[in-house]
PDB file of C-alpha atoms and ligand atoms in Angstrom:
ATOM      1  CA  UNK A   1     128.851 207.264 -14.089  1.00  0.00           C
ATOM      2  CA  UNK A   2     126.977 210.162 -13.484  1.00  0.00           C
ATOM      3  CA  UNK A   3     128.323 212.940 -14.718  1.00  0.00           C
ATOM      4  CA  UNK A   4     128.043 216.214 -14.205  1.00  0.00           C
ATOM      5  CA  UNK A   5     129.810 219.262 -15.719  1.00  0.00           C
ATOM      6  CA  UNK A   6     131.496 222.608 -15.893  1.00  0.00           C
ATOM      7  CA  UNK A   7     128.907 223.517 -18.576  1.00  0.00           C
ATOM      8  CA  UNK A   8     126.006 224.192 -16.217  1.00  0.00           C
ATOM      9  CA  UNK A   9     122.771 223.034 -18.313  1.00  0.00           C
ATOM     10  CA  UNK A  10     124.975 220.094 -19.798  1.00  0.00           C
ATOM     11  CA  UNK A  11     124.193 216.743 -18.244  1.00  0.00           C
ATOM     12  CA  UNK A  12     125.140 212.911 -19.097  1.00  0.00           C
ATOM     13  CA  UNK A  13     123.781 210.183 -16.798  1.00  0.00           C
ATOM     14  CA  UNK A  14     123.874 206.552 -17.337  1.00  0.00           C
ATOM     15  CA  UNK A  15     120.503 204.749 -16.167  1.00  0.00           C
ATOM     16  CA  UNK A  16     118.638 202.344 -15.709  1.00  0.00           C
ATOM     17  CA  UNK A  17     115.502 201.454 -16.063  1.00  0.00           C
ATOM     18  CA  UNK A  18     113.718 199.084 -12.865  1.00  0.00           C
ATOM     19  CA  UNK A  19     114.508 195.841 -14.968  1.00  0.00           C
ATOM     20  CA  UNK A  20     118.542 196.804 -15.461  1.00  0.00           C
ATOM     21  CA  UNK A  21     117.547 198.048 -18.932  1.00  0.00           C
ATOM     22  CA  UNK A  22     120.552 200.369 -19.177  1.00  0.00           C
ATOM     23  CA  UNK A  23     120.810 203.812 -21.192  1.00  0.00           C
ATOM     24  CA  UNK A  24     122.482 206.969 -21.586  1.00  0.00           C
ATOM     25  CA  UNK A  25     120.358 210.292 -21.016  1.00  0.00           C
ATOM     26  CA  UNK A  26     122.071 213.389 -22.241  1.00  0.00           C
ATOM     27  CA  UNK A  27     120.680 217.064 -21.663  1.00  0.00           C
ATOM     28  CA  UNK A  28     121.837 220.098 -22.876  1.00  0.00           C
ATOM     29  CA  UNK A  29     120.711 223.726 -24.288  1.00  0.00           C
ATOM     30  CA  UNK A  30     119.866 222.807 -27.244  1.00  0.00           C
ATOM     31  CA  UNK A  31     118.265 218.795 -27.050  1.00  0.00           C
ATOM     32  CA  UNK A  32     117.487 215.524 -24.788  1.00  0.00           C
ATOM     33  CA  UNK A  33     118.188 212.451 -25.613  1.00  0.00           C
ATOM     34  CA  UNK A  34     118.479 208.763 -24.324  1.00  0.00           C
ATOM     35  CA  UNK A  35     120.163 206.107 -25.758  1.00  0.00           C
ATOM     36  CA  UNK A  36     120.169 202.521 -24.862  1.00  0.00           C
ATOM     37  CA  UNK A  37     123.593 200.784 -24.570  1.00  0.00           C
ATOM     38  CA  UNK A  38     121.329 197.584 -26.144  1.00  0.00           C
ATOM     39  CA  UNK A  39     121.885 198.088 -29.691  1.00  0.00           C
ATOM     40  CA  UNK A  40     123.100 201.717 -28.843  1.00  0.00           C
ATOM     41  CA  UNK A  41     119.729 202.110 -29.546  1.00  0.00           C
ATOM     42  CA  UNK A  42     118.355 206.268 -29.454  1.00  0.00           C
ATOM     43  CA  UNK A  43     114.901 205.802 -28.365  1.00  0.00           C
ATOM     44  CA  UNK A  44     114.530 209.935 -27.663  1.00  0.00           C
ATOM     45  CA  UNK A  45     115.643 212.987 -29.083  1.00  0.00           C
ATOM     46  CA  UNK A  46     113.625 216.330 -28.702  1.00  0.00           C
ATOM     47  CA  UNK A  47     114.897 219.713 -28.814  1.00  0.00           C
ATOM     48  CA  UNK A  48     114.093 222.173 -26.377  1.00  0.00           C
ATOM     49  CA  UNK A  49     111.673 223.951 -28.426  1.00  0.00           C
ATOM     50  CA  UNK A  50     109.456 221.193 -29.974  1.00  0.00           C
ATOM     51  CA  UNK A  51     107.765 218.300 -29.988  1.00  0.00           C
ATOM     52  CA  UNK A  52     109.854 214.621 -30.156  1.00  0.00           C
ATOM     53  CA  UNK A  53     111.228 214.063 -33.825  1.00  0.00           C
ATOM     54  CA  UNK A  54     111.192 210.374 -33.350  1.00  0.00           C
ATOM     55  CA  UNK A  55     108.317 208.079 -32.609  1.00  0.00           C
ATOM     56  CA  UNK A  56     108.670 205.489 -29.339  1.00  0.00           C
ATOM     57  CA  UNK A  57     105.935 202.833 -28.896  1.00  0.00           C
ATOM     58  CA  UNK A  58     104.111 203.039 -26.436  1.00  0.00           C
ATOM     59  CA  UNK A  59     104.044 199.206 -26.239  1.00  0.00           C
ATOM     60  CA  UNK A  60     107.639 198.246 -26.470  1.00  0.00           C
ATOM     61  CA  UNK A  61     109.726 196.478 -25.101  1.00  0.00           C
ATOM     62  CA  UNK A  62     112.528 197.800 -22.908  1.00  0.00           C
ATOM     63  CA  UNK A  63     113.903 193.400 -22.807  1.00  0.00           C
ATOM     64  CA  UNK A  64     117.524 192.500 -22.968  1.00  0.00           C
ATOM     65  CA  UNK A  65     117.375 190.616 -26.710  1.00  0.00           C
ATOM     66  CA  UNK A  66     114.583 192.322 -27.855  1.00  0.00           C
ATOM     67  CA  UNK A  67     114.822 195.473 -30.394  1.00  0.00           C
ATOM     68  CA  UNK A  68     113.221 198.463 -29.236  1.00  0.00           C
ATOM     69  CA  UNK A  69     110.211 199.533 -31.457  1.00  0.00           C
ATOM     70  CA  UNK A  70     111.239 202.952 -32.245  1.00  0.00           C
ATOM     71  CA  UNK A  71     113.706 205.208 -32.255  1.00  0.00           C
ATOM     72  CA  UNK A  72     116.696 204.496 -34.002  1.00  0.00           C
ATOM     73  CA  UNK A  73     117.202 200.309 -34.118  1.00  0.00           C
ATOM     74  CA  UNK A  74     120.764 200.058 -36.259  1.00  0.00           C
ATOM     75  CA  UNK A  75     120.440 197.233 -38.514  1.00  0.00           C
ATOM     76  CA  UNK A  76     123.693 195.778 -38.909  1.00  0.00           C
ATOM     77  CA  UNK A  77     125.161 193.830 -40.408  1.00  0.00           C
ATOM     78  CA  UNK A  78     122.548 192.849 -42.899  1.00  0.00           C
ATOM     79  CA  UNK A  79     119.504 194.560 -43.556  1.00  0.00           C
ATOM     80  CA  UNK A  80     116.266 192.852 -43.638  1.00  0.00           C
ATOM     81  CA  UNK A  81     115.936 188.895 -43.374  1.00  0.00           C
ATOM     82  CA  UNK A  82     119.038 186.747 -44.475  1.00  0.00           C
ATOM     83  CA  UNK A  83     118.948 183.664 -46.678  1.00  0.00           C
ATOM     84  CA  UNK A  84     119.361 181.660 -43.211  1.00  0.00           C
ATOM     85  CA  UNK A  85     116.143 182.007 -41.529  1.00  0.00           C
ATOM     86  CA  UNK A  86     117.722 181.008 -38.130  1.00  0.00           C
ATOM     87  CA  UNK A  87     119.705 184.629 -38.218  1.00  0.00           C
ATOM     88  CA  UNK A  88     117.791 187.893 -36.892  1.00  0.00           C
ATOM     89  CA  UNK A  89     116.227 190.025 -39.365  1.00  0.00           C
ATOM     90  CA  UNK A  90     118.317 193.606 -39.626  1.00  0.00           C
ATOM     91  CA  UNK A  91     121.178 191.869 -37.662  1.00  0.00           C
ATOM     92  CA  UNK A  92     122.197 191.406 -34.335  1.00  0.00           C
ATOM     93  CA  UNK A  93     123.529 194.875 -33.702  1.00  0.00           C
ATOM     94  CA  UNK A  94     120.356 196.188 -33.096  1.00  0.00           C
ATOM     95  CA  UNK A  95     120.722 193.539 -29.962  1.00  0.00           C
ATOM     96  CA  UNK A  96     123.841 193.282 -28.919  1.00  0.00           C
ATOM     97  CA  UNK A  97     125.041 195.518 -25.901  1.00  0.00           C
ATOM     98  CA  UNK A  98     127.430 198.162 -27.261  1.00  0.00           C
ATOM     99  CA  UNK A  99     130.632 199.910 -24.987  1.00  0.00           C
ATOM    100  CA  UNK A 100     130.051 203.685 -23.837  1.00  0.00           C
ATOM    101  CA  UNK A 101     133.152 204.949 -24.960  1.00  0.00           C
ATOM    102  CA  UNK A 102     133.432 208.187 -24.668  1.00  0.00           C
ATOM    103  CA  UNK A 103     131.633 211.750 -24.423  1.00  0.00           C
ATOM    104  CA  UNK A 104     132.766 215.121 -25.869  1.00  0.00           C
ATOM    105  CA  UNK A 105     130.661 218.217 -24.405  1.00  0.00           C
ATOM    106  CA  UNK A 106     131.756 220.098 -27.264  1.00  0.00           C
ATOM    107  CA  UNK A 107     129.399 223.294 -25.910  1.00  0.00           C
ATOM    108  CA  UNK A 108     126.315 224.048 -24.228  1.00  0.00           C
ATOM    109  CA  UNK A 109     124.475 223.070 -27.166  1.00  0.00           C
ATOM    110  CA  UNK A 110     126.456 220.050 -28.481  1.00  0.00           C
ATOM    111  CA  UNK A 111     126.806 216.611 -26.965  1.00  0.00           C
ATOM    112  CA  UNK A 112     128.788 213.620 -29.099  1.00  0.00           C
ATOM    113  CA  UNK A 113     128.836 210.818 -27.519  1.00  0.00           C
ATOM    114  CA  UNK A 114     130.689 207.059 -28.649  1.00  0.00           C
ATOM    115  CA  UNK A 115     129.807 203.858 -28.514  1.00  0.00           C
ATOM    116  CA  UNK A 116     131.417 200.596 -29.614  1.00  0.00           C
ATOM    117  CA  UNK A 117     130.956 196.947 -30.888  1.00  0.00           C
ATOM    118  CA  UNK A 118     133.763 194.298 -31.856  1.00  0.00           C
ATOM    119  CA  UNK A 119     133.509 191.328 -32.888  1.00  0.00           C
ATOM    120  CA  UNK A 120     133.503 187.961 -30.526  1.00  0.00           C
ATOM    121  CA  UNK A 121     133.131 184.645 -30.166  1.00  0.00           C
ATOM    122  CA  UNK A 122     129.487 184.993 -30.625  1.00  0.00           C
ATOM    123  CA  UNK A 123     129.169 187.476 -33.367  1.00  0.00           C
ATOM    124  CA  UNK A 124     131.874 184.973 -35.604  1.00  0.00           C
ATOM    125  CA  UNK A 125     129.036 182.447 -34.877  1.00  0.00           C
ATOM    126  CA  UNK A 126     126.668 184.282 -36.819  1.00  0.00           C
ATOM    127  CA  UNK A 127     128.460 186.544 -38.817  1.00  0.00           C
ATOM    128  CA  UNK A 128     132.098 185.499 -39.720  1.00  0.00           C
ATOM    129  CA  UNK A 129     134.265 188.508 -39.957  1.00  0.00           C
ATOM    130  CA  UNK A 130     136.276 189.964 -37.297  1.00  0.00           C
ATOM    131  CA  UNK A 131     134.918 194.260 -37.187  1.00  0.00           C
ATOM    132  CA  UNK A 132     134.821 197.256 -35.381  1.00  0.00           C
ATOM    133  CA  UNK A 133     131.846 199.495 -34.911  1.00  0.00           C
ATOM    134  CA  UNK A 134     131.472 202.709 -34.003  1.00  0.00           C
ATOM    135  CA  UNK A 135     128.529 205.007 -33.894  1.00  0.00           C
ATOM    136  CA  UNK A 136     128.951 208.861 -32.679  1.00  0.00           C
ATOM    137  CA  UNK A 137     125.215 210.710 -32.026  1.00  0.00           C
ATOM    138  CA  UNK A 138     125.685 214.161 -31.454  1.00  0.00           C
ATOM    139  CA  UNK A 139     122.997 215.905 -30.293  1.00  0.00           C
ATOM    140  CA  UNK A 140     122.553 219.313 -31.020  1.00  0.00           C
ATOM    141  CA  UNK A 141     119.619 221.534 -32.534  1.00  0.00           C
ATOM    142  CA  UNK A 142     119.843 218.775 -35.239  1.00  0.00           C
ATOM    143  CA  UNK A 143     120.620 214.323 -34.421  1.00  0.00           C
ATOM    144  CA  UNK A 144     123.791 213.242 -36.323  1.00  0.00           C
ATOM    145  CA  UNK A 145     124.430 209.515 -36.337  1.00  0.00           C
ATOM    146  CA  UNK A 146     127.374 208.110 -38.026  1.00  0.00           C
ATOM    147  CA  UNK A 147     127.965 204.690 -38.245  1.00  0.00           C
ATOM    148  CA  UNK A 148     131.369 203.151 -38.891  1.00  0.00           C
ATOM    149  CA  UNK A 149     132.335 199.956 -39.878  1.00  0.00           C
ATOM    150  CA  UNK A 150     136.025 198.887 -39.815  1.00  0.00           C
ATOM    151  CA  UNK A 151     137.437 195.555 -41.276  1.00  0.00           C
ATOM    152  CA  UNK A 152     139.613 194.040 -38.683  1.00  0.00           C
ATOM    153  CA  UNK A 153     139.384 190.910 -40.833  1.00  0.00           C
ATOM    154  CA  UNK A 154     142.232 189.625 -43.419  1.00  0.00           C
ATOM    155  CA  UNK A 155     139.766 189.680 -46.176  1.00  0.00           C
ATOM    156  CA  UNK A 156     136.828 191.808 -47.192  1.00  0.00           C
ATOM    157  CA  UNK A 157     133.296 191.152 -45.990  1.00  0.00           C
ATOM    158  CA  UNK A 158     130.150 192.428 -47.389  1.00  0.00           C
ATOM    159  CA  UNK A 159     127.690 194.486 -45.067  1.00  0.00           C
ATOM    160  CA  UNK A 160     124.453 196.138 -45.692  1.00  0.00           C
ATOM    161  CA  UNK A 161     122.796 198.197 -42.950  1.00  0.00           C
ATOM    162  CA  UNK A 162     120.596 200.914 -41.984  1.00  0.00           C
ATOM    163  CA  UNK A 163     119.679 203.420 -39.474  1.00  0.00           C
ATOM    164  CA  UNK A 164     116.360 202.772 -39.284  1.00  0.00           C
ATOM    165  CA  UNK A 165     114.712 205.938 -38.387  1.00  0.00           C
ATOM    166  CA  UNK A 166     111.019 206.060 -36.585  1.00  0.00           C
ATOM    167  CA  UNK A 167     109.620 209.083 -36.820  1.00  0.00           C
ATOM    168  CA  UNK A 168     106.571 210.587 -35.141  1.00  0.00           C
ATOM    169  CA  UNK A 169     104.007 212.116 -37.240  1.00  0.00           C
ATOM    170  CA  UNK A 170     100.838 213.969 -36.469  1.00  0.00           C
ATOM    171  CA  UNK A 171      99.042 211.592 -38.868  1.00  0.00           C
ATOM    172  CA  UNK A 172     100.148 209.016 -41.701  1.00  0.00           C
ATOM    173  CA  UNK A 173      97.688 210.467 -44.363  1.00  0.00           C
ATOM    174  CA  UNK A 174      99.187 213.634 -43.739  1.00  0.00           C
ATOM    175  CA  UNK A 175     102.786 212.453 -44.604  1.00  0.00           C
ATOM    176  CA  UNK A 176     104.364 213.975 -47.624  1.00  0.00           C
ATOM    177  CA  UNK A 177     107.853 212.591 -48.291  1.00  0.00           C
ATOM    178  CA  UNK A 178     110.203 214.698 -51.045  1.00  0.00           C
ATOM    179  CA  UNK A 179     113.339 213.694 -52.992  1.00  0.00           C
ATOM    180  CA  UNK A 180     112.730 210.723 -53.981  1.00  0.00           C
ATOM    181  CA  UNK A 181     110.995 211.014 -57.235  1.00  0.00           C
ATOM    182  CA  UNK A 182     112.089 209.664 -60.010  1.00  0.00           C
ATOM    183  CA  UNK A 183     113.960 207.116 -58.195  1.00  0.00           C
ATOM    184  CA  UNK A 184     113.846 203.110 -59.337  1.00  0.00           C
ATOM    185  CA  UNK A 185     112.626 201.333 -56.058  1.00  0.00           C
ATOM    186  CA  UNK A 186     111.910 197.358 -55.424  1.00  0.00           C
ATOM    187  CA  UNK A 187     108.072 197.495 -53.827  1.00  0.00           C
ATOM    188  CA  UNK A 188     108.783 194.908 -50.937  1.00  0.00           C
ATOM    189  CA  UNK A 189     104.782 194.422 -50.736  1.00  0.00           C
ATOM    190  CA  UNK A 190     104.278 193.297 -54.643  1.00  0.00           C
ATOM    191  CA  UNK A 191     108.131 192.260 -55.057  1.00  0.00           C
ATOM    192  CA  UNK A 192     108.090 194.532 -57.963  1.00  0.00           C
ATOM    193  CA  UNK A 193     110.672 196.661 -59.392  1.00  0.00           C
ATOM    194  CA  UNK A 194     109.325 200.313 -59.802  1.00  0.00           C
ATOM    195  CA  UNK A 195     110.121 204.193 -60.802  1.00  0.00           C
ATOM    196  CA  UNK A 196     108.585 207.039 -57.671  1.00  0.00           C
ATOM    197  CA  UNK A 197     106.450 209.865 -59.553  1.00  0.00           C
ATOM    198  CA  UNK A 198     105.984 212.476 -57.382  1.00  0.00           C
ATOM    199  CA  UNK A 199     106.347 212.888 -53.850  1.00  0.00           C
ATOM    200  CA  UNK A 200     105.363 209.576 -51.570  1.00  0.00           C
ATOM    201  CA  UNK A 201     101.841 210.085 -49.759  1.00  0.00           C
ATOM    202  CA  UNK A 202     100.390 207.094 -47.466  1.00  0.00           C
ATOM    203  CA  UNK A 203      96.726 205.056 -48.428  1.00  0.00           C
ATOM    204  CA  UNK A 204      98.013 201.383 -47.763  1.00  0.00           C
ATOM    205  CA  UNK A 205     101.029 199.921 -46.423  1.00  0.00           C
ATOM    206  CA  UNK A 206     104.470 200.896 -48.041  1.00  0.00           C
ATOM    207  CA  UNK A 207     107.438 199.230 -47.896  1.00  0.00           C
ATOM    208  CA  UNK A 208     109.835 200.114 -50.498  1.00  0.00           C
ATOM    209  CA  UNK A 209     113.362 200.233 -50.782  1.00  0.00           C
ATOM    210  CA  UNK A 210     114.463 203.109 -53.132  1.00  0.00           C
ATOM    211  CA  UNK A 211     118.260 203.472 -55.126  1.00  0.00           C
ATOM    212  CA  UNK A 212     120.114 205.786 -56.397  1.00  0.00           C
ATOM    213  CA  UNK A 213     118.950 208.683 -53.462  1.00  0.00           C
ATOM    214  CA  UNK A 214     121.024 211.254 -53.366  1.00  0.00           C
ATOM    215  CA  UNK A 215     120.594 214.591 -51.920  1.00  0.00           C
ATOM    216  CA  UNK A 216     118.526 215.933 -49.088  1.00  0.00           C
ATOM    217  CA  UNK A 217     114.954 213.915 -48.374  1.00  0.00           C
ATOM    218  CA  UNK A 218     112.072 216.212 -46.639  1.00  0.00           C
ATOM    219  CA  UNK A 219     109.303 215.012 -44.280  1.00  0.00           C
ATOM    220  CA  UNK A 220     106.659 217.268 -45.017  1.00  0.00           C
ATOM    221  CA  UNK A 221     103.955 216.771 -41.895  1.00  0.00           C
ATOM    222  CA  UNK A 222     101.133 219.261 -41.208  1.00  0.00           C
ATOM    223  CA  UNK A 223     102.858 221.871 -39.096  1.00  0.00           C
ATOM    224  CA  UNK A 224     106.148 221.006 -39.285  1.00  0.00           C
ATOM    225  CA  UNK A 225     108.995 219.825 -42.415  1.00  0.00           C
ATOM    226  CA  UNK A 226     111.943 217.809 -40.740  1.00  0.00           C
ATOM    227  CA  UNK A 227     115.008 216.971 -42.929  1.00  0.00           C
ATOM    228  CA  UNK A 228     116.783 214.401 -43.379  1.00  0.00           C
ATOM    229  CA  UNK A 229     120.485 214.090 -44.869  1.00  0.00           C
ATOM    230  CA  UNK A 230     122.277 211.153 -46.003  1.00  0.00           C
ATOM    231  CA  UNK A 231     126.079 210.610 -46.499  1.00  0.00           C
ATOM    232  CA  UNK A 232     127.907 207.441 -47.539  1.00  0.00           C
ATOM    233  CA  UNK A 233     124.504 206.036 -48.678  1.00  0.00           C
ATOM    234  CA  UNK A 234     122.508 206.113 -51.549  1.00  0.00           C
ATOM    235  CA  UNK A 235     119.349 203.846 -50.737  1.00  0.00           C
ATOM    236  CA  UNK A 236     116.696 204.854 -48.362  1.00  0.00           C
ATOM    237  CA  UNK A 237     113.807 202.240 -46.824  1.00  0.00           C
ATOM    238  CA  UNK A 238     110.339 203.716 -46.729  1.00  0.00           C
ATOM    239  CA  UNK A 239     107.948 202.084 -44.199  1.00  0.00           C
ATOM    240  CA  UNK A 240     104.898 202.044 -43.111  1.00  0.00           C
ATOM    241  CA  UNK A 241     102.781 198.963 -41.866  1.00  0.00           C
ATOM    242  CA  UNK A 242      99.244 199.924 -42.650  1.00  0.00           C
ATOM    243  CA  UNK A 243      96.428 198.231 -40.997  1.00  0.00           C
ATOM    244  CA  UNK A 244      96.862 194.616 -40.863  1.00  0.00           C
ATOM    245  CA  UNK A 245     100.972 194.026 -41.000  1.00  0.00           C
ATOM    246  CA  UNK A 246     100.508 196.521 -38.135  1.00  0.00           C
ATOM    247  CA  UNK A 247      98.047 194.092 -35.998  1.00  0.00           C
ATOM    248  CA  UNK A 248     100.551 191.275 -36.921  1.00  0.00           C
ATOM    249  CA  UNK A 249     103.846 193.779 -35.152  1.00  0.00           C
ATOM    250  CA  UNK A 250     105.397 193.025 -31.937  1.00  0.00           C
ATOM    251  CA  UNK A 251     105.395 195.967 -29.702  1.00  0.00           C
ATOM    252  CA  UNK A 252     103.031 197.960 -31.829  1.00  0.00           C
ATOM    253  CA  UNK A 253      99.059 199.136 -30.675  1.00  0.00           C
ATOM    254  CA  UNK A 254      96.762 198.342 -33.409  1.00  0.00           C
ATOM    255  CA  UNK A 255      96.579 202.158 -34.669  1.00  0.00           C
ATOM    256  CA  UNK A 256     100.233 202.678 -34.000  1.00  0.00           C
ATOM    257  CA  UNK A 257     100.736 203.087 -37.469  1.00  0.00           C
ATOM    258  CA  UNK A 258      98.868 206.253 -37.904  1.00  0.00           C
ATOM    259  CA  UNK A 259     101.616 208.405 -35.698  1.00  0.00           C
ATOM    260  CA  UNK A 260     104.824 206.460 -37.516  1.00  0.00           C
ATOM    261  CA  UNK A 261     106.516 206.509 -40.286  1.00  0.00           C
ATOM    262  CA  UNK A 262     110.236 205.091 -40.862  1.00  0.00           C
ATOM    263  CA  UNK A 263     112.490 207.144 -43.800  1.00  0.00           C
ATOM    264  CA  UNK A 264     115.220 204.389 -43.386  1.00  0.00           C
ATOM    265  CA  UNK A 265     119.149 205.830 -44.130  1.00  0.00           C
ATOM    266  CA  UNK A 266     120.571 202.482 -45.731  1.00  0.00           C
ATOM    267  CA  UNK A 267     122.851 200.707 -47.865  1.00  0.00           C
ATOM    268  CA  UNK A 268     120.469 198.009 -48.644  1.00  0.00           C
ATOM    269  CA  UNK A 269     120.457 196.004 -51.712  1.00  0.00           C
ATOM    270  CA  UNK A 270     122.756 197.194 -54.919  1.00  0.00           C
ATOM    271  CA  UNK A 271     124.163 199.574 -52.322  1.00  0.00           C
ATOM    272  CA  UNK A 272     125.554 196.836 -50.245  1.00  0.00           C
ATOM    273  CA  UNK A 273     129.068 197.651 -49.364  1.00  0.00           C
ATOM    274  CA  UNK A 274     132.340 195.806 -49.549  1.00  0.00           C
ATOM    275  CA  UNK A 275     135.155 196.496 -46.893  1.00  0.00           C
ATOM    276  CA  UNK A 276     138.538 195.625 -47.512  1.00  0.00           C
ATOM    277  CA  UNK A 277     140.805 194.649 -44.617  1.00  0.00           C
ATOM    278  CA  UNK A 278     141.825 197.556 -42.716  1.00  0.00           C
ATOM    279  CA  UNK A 279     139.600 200.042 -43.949  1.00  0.00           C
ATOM    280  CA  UNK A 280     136.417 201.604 -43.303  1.00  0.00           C
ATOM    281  CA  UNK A 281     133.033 202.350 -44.366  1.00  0.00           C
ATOM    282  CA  UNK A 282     130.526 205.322 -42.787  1.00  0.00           C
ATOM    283  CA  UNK A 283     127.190 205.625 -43.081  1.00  0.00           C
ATOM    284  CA  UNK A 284     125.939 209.210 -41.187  1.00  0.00           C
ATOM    285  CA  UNK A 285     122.690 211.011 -41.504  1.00  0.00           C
ATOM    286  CA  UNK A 286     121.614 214.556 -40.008  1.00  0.00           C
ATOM    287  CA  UNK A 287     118.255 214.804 -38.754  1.00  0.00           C
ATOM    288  CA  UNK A 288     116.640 218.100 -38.032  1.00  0.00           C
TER     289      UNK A 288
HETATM  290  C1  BG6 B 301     111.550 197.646 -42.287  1.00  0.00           C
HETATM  291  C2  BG6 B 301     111.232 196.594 -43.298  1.00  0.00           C
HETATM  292  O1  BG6 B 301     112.828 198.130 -42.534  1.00  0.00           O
HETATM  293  O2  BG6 B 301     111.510 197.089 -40.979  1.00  0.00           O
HETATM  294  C3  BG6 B 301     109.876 195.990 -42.997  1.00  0.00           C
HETATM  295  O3  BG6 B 301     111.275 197.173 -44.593  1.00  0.00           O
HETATM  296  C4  BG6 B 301     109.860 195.462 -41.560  1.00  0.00           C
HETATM  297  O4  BG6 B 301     109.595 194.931 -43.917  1.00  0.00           O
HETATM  298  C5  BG6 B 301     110.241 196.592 -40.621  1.00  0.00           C
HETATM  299  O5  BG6 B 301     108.577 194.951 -41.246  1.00  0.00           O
HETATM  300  C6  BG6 B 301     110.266 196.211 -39.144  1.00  0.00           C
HETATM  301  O6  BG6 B 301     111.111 195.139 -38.915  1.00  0.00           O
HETATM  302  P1  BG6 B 301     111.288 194.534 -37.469  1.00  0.00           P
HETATM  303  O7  BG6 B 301     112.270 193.388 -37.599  1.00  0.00           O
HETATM  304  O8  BG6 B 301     111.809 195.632 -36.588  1.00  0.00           O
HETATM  305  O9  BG6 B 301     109.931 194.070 -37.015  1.00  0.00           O
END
């Protein structure tokens, strides 16, 4: 496919990179993006007017089986490492290939496009319900990803899952992070159950995944505030490797960590979500 349309500035072109790596590259008046059909993985997403929102290693890996380091990995369907340490941490969605579905040029400014995972011989291997995903990423003057997860199954399952956001930063120590305070969080470096006080600010490495959010969260950087808005979730993953777990990442430079920091939309932990047969959960965040 390479599509052109009646919208003049509008274009969506499937690619590939020299290795087969295949992804989606959608420009329009407002925004750019590319999105890998690995994982349905957005790895870019600027708008026309300003620096990339996201942050994209400059070391990763563009490897069939191998998660992108960046970008937008969806972690599905668990979050983190399982109990069986054979399984891949955040899931195998973030791995699998996905379907293009579908695109929608909605105007010069707006792009949704569809992609699609079911369940197969191989999931039910590692994961034994029978699903549907779906995510939609329209990209616009803001990102909106929703995520939805149908039960195709004749019982309920259990899922948690997150879109687990990289952004790019002029400088960790600069990094101000509102809307969280107040809220009870498990400290995944000291496995200790804590309250936020204050806005989150960056001197070590922080890995923390915080309950009860609700409302919007802000990214407060040096020159520029980017919001984030959560729906049909109310934890959010706060990440940032610091000096040594940074040394220790795949795909990561040594001082990566300095221009990254991850404000993950999830339902991780007590917001873990059960799906009954035939119906649905979505998890959707807007990013601008
Ligand atoms: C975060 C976790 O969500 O993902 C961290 O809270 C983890 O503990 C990080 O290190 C990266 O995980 P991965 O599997 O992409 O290396």
């Amino acid at each position: 496919m390479a599509q052109d349309n009646s919208l003049a500035n509008v274009v969506i072109s499937s690619k590939r990179l020299p290795n087969g790596f295949e992804y989606i590259e959608i420009k329009n008046d407002s925004a750019t993006a590319k999105i890998a059909l690995q994982g349905a993985h957005v790895y870019e997403y600027k708008t026309n007017h300003e620096k990339s929102i996201l942050w994209l290693s400059e070391t990763s890996d563009f490897e069939h089986t191998k998660s992108i380091r960046g970008g937008i990995p969806v972690c599905w369907p668990w979050f983190g490492l399982p109990k069986d340490k054979n399984l891949p941490q955040h899931g195998f969605a973030r791995i699998a290939m996905w379907r293009f579905i579908s695109t929608d040029e909605v105007d010069a400014n707006t792009t949704e496009v569809i992609f699609s995972l079911s369940s197969t011989p191989q999931t039910l291997n590692l994961w034994p319900h029978k699903f549907e995903l779906e995510l939609h990423v329209t990209v616009c003057d803001k990102l909106i990803m929703e995520l939805k997860t149908t039960n195709v199954d004749d019982k309920s399952f259990k899922i948690t899952q997150a879109l687990h956001t990289y952004f790019d930063v002029s400088h960790i120590s600069h990094v101000n992070i509102k809307g969280l305070d107040k809220k009870p969080y498990l400290d995944a470096v000291s496995m200790e159950d804590k309250e936020q006080s204050g806005d989150i600010t960056f001197n070590g490495e922080v890995d923390r995944v915080y309950q009860e959010a609700e409302g919007e969260i802000l990214l407060e950087d040096k020159n520029r505030t980017i919001h984030i808005q959560n729906e049909g979730s109310f934890s959010v993953v706060v990440w940032n490797p610091w000096i040594d777990k940074c040394r220790r990442m795949s795909a990561m430079k040594d001082d990566a960590y300095k221009g990254m920091v991850c404000i993950e939309s999830a339902n991780a932990f007590s917001d873990a979500r059960v799906i009954k047969p035939n119906e649905s959960h979505t998890l959707k965040t807007t990013i601008y």
